[in-house]
Coordinates of C-alpha atoms and ligand atoms in Angstrom, one line a residue:
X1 CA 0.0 0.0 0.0
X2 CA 1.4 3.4 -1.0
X3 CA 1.8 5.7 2.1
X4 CA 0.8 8.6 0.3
X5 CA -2.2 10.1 2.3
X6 CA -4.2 12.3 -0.2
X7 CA -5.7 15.9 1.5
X8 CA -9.1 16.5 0.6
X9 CA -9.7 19.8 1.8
X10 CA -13.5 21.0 2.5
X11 CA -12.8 24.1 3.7
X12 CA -14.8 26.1 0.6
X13 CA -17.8 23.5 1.4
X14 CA -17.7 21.7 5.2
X15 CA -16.2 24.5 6.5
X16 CA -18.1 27.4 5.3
X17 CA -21.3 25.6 5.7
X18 CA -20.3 26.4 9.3
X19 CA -22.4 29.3 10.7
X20 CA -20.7 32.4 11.0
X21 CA -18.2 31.2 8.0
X22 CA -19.6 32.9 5.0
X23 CA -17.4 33.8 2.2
X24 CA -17.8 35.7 -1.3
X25 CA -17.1 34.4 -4.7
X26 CA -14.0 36.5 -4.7
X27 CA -12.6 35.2 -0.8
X28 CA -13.6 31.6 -1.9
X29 CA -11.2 32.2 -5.2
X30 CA -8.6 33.6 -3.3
X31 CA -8.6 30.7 -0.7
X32 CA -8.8 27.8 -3.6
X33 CA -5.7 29.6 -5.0
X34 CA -3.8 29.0 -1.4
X35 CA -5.2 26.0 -1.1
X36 CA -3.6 25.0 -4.9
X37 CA 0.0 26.6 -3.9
X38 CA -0.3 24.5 -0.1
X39 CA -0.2 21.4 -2.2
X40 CA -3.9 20.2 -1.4
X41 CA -5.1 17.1 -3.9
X42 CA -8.6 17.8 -3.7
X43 CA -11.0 21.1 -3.5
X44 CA -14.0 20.5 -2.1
X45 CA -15.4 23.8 -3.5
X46 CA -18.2 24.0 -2.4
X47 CA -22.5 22.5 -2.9
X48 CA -23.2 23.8 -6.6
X49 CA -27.1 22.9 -5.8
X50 CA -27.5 25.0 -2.9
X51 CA -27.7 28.2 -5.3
X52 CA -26.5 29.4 -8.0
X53 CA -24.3 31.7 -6.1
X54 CA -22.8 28.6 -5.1
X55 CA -22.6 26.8 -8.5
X56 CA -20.6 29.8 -9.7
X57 CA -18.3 29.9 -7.5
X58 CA -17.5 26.3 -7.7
X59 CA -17.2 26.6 -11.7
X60 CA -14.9 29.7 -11.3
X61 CA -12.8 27.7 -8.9
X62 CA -12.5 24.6 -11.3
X63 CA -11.8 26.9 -14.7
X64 CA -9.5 29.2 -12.3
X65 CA -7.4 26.9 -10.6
X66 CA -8.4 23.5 -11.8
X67 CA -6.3 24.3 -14.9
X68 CA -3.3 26.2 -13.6
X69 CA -1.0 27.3 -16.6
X70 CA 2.4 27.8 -14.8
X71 CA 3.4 23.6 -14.8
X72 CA 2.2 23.5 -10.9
X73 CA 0.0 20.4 -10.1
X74 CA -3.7 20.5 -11.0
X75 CA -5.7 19.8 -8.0
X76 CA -8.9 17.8 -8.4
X77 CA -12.1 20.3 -8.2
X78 CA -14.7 18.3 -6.1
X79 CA -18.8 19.1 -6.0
X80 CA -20.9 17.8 -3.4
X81 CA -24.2 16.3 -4.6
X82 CA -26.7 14.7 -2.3
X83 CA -27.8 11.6 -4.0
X84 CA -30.4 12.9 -6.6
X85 CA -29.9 14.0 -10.4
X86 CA -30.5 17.1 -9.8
X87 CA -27.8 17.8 -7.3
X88 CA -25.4 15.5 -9.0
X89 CA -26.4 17.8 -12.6
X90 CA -25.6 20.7 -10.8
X91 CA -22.1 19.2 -9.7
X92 CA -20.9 18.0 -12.9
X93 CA -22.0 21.2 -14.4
X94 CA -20.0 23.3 -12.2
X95 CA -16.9 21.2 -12.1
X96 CA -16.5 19.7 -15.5
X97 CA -14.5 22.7 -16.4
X98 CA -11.4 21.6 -14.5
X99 CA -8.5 19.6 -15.5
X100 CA -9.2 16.4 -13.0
X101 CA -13.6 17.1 -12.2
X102 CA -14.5 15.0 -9.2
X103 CA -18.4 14.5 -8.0
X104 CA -19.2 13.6 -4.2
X105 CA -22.5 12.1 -3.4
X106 CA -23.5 10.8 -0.5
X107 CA -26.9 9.2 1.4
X108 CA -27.3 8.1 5.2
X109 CA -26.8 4.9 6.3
X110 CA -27.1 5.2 10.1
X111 CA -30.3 3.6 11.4
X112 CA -31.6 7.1 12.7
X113 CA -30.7 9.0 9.6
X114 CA -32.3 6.4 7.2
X115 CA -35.5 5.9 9.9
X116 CA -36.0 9.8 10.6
X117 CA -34.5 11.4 7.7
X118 CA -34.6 9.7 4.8
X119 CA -37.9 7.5 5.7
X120 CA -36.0 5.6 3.3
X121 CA -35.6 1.2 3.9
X122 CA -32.3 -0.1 4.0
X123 CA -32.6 -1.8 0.9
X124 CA -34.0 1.3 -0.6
X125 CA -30.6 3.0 0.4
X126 CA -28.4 0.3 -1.1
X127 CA -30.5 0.8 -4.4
X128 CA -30.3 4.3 -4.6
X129 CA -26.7 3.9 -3.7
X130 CA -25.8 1.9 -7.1
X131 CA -28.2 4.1 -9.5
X132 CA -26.5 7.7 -8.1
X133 CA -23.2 6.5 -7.8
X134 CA -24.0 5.2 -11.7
X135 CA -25.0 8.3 -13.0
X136 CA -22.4 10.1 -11.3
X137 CA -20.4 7.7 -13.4
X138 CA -21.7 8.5 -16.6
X139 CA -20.8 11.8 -16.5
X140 CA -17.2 12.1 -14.8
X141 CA -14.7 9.2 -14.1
X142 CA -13.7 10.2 -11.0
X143 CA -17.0 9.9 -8.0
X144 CA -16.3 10.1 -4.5
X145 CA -19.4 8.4 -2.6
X146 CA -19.8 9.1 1.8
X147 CA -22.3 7.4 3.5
X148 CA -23.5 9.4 6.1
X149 CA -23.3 9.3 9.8
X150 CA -21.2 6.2 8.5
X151 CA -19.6 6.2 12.5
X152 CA -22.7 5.6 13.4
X153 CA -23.8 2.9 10.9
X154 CA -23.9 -0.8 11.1
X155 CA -20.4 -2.1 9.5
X156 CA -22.1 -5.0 8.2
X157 CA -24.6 -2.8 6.3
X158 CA -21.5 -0.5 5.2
X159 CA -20.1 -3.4 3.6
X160 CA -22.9 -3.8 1.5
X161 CA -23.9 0.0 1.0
X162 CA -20.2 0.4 -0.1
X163 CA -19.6 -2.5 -2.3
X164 CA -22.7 -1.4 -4.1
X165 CA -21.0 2.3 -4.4
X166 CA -17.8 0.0 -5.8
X167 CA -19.7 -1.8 -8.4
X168 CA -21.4 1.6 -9.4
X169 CA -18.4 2.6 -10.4
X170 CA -17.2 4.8 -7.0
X171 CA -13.6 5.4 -7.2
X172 CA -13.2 7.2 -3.8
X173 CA -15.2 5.7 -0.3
X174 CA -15.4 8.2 2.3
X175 CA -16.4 7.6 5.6
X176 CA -17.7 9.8 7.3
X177 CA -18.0 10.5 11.4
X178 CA -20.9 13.0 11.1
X179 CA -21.5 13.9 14.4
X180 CA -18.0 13.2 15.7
X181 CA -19.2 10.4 18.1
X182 CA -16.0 7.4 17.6
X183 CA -13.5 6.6 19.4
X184 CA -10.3 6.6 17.8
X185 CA -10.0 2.8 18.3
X186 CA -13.5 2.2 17.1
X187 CA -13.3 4.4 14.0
X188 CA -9.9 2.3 13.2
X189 CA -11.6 -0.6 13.6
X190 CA -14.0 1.0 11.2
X191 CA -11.7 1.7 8.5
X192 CA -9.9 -1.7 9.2
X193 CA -13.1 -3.9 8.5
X194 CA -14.5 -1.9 5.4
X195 CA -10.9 -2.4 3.5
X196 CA -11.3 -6.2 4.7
X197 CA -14.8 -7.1 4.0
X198 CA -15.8 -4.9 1.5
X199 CA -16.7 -6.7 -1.7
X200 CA -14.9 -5.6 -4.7
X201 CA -12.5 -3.8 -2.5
X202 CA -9.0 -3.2 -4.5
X203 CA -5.9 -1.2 -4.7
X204 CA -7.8 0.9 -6.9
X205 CA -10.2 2.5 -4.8
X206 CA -9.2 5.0 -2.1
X207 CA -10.5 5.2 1.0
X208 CA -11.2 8.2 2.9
X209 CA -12.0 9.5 6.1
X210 CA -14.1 12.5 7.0
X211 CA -14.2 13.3 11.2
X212 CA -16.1 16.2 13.1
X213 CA -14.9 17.0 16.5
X214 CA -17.5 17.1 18.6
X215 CA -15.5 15.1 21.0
X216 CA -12.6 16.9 20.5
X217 CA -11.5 13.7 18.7
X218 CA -11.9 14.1 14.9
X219 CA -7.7 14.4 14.8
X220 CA -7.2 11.6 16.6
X221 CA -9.8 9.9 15.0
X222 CA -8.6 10.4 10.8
X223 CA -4.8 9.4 12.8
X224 CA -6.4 6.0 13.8
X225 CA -8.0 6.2 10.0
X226 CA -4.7 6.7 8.1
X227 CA -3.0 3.9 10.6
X228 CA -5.8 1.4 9.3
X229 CA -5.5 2.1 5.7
X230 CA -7.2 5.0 4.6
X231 CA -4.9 7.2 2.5
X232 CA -7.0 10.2 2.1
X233 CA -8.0 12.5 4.7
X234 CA -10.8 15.3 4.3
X235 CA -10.1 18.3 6.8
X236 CA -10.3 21.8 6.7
X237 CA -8.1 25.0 7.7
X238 CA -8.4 25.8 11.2
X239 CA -10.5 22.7 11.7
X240 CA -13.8 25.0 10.8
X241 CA -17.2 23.3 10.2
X242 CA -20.5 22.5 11.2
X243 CA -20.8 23.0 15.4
X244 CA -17.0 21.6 16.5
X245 CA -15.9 21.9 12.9
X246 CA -14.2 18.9 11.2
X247 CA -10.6 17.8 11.3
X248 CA -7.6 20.8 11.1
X249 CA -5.6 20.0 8.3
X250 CA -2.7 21.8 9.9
X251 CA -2.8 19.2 12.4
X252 CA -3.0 15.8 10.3
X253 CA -0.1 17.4 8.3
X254 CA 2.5 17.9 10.9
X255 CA 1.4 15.1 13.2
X256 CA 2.4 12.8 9.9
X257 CA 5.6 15.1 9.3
X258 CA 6.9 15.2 13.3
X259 CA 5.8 11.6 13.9
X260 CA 6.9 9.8 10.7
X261 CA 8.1 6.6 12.1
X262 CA 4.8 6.4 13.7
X263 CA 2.5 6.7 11.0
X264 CA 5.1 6.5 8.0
X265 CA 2.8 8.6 5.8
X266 CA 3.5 11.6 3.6
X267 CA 1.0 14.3 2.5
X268 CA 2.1 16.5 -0.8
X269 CA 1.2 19.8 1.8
X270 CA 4.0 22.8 1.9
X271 CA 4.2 22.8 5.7
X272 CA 5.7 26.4 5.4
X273 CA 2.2 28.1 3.8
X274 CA 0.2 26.5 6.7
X275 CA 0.3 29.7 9.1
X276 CA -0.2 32.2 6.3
X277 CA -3.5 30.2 4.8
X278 CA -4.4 29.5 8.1
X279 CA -4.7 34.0 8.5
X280 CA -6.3 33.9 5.4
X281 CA -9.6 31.9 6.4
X282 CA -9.9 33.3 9.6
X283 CA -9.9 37.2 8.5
X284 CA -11.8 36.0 5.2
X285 CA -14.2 34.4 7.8
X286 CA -13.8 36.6 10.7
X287 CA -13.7 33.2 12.8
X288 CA -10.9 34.2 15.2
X289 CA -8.2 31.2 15.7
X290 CA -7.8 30.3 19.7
X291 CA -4.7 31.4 21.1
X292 CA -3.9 27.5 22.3
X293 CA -4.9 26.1 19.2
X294 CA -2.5 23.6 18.0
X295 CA 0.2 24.5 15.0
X296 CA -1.7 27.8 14.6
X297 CA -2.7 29.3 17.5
X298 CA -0.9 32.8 18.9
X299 CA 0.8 30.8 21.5
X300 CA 1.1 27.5 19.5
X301 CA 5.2 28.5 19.8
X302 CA 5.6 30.8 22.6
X303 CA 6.8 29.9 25.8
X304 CA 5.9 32.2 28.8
X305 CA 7.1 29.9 31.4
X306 CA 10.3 31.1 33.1
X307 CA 12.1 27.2 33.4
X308 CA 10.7 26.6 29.2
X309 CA 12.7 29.6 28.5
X310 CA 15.9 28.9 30.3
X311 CA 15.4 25.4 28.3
X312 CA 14.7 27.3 25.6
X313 CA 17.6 29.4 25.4
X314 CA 19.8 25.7 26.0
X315 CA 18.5 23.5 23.7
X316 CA 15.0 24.5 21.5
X317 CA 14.2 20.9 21.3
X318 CA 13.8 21.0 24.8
X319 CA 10.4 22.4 24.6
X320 CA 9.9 22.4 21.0
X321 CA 8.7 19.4 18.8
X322 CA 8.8 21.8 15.5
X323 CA 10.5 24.8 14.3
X324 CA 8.4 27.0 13.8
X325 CA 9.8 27.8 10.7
X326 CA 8.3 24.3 9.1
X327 CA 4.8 26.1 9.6
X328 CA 6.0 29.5 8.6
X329 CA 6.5 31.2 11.2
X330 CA 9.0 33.8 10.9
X331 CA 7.0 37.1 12.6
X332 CA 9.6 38.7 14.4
X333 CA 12.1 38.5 11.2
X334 CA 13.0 41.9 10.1
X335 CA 12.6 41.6 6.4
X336 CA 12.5 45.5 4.5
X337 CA 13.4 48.9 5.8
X338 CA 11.9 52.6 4.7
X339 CA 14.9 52.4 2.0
X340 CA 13.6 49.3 0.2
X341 CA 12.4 49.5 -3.3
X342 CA 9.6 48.5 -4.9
X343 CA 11.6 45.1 -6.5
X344 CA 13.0 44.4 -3.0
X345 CA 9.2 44.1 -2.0
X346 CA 8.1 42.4 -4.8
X347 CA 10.7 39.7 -4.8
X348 CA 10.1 39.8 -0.8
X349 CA 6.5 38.9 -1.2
X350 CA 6.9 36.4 -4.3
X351 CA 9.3 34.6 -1.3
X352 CA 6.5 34.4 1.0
X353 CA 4.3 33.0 -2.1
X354 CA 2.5 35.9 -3.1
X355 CA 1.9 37.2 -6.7
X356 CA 0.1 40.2 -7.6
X357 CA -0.5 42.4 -10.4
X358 CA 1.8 45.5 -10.9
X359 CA -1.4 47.3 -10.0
X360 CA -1.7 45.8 -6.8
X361 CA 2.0 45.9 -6.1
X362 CA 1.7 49.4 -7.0
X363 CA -1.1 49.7 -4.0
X364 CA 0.7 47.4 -1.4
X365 CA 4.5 49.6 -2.2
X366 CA 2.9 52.9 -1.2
X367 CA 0.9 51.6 2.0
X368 CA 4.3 49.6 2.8
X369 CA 6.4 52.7 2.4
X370 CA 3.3 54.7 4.7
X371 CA 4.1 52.1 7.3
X372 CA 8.0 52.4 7.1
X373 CA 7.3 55.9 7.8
X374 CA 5.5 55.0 11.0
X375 CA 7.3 52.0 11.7
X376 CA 11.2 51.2 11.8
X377 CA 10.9 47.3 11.4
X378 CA 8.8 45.8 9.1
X379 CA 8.3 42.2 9.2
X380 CA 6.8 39.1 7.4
X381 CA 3.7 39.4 9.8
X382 CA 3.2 43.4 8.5
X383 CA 3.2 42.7 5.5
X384 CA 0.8 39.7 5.2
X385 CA -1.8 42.3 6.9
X386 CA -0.9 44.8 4.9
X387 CA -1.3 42.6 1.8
X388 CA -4.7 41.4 3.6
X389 CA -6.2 44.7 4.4
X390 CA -5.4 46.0 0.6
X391 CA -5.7 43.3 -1.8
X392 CA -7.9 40.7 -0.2
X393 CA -11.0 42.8 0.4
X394 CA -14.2 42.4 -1.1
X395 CA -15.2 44.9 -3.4
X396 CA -16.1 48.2 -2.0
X397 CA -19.1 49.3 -1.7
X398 CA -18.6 51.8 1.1
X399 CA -14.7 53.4 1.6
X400 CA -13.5 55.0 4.6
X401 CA -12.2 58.6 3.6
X402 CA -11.7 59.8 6.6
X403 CA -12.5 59.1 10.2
X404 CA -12.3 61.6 13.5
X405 CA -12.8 60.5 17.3
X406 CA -12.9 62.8 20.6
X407 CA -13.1 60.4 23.5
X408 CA -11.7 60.3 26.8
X409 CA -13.2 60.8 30.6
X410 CA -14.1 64.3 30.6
X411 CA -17.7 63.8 28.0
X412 CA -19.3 61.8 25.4
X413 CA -17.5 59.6 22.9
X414 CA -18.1 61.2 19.7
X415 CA -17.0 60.1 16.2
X416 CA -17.1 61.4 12.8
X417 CA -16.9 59.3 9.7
X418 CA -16.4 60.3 6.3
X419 CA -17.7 57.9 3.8
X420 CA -17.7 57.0 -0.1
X421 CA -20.1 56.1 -1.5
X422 CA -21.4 53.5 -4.2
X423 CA -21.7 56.4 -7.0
X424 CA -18.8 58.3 -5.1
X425 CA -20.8 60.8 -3.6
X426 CA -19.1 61.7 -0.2
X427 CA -21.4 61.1 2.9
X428 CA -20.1 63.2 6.6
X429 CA -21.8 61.6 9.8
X430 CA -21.5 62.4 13.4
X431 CA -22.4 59.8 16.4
X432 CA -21.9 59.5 19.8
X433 CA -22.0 56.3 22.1
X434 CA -20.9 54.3 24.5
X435 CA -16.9 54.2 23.4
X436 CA -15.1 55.5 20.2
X437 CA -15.6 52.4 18.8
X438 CA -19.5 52.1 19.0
X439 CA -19.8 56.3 18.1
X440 CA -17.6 55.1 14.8
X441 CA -20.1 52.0 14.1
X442 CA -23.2 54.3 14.7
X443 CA -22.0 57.0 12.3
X444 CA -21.5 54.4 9.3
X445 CA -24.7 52.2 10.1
X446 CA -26.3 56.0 9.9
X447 CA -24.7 56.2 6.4
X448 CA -25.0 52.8 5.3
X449 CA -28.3 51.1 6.5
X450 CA -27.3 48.0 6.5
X451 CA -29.2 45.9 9.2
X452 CA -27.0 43.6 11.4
X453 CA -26.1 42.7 15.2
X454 CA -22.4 42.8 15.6
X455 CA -21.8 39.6 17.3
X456 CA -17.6 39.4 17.5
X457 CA -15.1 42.3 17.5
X458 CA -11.9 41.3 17.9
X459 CA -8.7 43.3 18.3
X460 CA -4.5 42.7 18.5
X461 CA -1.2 43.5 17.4
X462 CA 0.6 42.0 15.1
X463 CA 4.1 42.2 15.9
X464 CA 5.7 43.3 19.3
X465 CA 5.5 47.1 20.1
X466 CA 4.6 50.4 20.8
X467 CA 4.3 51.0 17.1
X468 CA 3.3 47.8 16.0
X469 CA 0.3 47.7 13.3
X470 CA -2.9 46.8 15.1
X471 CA -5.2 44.1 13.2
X472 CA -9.2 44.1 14.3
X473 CA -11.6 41.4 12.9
X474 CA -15.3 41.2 13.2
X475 CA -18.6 38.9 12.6
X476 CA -21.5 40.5 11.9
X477 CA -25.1 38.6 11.2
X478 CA -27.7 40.4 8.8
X479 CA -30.9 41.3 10.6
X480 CA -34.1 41.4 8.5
X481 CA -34.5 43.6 5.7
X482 CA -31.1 42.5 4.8
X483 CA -31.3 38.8 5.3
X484 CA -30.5 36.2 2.1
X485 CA -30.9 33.2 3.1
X486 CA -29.4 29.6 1.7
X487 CA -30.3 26.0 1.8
X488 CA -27.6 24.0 4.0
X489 CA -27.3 20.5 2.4
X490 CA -27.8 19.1 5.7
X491 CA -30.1 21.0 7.6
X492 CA -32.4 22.4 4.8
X493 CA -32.9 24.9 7.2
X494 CA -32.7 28.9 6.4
X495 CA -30.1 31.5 8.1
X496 CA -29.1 34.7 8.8
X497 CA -26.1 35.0 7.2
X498 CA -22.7 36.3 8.8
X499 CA -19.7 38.5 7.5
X500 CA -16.5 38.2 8.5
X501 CA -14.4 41.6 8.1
X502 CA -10.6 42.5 8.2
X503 CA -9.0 45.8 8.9
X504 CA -4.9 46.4 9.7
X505 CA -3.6 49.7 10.8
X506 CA -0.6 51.3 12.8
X507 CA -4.5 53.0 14.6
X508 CA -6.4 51.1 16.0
X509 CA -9.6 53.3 15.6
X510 CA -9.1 53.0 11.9
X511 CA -8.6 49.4 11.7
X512 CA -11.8 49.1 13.8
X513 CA -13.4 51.3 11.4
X514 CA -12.0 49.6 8.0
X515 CA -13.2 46.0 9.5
X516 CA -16.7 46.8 10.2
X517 CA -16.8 48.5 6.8
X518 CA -15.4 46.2 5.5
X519 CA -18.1 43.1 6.4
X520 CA -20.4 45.5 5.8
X521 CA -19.3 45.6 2.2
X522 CA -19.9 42.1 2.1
X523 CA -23.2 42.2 3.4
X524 CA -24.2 44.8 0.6
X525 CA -22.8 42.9 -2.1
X526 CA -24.7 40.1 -1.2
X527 CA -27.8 41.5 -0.6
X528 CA -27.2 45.1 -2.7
X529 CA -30.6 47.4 -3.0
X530 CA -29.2 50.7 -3.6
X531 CA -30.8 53.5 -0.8
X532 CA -30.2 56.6 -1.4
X533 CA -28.7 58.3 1.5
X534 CA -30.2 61.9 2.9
X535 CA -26.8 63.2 4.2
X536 CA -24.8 63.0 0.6
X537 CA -22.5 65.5 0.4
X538 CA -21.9 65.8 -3.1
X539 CA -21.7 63.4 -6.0
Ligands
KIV1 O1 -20.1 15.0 7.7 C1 -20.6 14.5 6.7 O2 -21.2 13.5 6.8 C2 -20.4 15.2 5.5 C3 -20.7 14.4 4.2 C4 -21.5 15.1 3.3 C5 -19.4 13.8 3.7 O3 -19.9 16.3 5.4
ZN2 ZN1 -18.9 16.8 7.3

């Protein structure tokens, strides 16, 4: 068996499904493109029959980087489909435009799924099993069929739901642990009996595993997978997804890299990119990463403790299992100076595997050479926010153009924000409130009408520093009047839907200001009706 283990990442479908993890066509893009560069195998990107917001942005993913032009490895492009024609259509049709198309399907097998859910007999599973997974087949060679709640299914009816999926024509098995209820040694037992009693099971077909955490268990659980045999793994960054989110990739990757005589698997992953994708999906999400989170967490590799830093300072492997360099890490290196040019920076960012257009070079130089003006030391971790709170926005709908705040203990907080508008008229609003930061939020909801409860603000520096650049990211839901809503594959139930937004500056006022914008922006976009607003300026 090889001991390649295949990532499947379901970051763009899994993990956005998550509530509060809502991205744009444009942030989904952007996060396929890391994904590609990481070295994933498979995309999940996304659940083209939801909407056709959805289907969209899983056919931009698969013509955009399904068929990358610069000799770099095509990753598959996968579509979930549940098991109907309809969905399964809609899946082909989105990802038939990349190089290597996949199509997942899946149905419940678990006696309370089938019973409750699907109202659907056991034989009438294993029959619509073999016709999906069939006409998956006729339209793309490569099908990936899950049966769901699979951890909680009878293995002797997995057997025969699976070699039904085989003889369909199924070139991938997943299973999955939907509600994250094994035990490492049972889901290894799991894995171990379906590659032994499966019939039709060959070195052909890969077999996957798929964990949620509500246990806190889904890493040790796809571990206990891989040792049994599976050799792919579906995760996402961060570990995101539905309630305790699914496996972190960043955590099956360098538990099979630190520990290879253990598992004696490889992954194709870039260890180095995991911390700067991992930034990426939280500010594109606004889902703040816990400070003790493994491999990516702020304190993943600091050490506080006075005796870890004495053996520290001795020996790093005394409290150290990885560099933190193999993840990425480099934020305290001083990399460019006020007197760097505009190659230095680009060959600088190219290094830390980013690629723009002279365009947005041309916007990142002046706002680096605004912050070397402020700043004596710029580092790696400057610029990725820089390059985060220029490039990676969504579009603007609403621009901060200027922004003024008296606060302090002697009266009322009071902001005034200057906006710009859709048509670029120039709206001026004053607010007071509770702090600067709520005066600053009620001026621009007075400008922008937007409807929403801010439910996460969330702010910190990003390097060491009186002068260091401050980053604030927030989560916002749409309240009604502004609500879209969107059929979960799973649920079938309706939302509100949530923005993440991302704002970096050396003030922290105006980072506050440029975050909540710039949700808000997404919240427009999504839902845009144009209201004129009574306090234009001019325009
Ligand atoms: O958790 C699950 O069962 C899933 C399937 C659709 C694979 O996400
Ligand atoms: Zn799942």
């Amino acid at each position: 068996m090889s001991n390649y283990v295949k990532i499947f990442d379901t970051t763009l479908r899994d993990g956005e499904q998550s509530p509060g993890a809502t991205m744009t066509s444009a942030e989904k893009l952007e996060v396929a493109r890391s994904l590609a560069r990481l070295g994933v195998d498979v995309i999940e990107a996304g659940f083209p029959a939801a909407s056709p917001d959805d289907l969209e942005a899983v056919r931009r993913i698969a013509i955009e980087v399904g068929n990358p032009t610069d000799g770099t490895k095509a990753p598959v492009i996968c579509g979930l489909a549940r098991a109907t024609k309809n969905d399964i259509d809609a899946s082909w049709e989105a990802v038939q435009h990349a190089k290597h198309p996949r199509i997942h399907t899946f149905l419940a097998t678990s006696p309370i799924h089938m019973k409750y859910k699907l109202k659907m007999d056991p034989e009438e599973v294993v029959e619509k099993v073999y016709e999906m997974v069939s006409y998956a087949r006729t339209l793309c060679e490569d099908v990936e069929f899950s049966p769901e709640d699979g951890g909680r299914s009878d293995p002797e009816f997995l057997y025969v739901v699976l070699g039904e999926a085989i003889r369909a024509g199924a070139t991938t098995l997943n299973i999955p642990d939907t509600v994250g209820y094994t035990t490492p040694e049972e889901f290894g037992a799991l894995i171990d009996g379906i590659i032994k009693n499966t019939p039709g099971m060959h070195e052909g077909i890969t077999v996957s595993v798929h964990c949620h955490n509500d246990l806190g268990l889904a890493t040790a659980n796809t571990l206990a997978g891989i040792q049994a045999g599976a050799r792919q793994a579906e995760v996402t960054i961060n570990g995101i997804g539905e309630r305790a989110g699914n496996t972190a990739m960043e955590e099956i990757v360098m538990a099979l890299k630190t520990r290879p005589h253990t598992y004696n698997c490889t992954t194709g992953i870039d260890s180095t990119q995991i911390t700067r994708v991992s930034k990426l999906v939280s500010n594109y999400t606004g889902m703040t990463v816990q400070p003790n989170k493994a491999i990516v967490g702020a304190n993943a590799f600091a050490h506080e403790a006075g005796i870890h830093q004495d053996g520290m300072l001795k020996n790093h492997q005394t409290y150290e299992i990885m560099l933190p360099e193999t993840v990425g890490l480099s934020r305290s290196k001083l990399v460019l100076g006020k007197h760097s040019g505009r190659h230095a920076l680009k060959v600088h960012l190219q290094e830390m595997g980013y690629e723009f257009s002279p365009d947005d070079l041309g916007v990142i130089f002046d706002r680096f050479k605004e912050l070397a003006d402020k700043k004596k030391t710029i580092t790696d971790a400057d610029l990725e926010a820089l390059v985060e709170d220029q490039v990676y926005q969504a579009n603007e709908v609403y621009s901060l153009d200027g922004l003024q705040v008296a606060c302090g203990t002697m009266g009322l907080p009071t902001a005034t924000v200057r906006l710009r508008g859709p048509d670029g008229a120039v709206y001026i609003q004053p607010a007071v409130g509770t702090g600067p930061i709520d005066a600053i939020y009620k001026a621009i909801d007075q400008i922008v009408h937007a409807k929403n409860k801010l439910l996460e603000f969330n702010v910190h520096a990003v390097t060491e520093g009186i002068d260091a650049l401050g980053e604030v990211t927030v989560r916002l839901q749409a309240e009604n009047g502004n609500t879209s809503t969107r059929t979960s594959p799973q649920t079938e139930n309706t939302r509100h839907r949530t923005f993440g937004g991302y704002g970096a500056d050396t003030d922290i006022i105006v980072a506050s200001a440029k975050a909540y914008l710039s949700a808000l922006n997404k919240l427009l976009l999504s839902t845009y009706e144009e209201k004129p607003a009574a306090n234009a300026v001019n325009g």
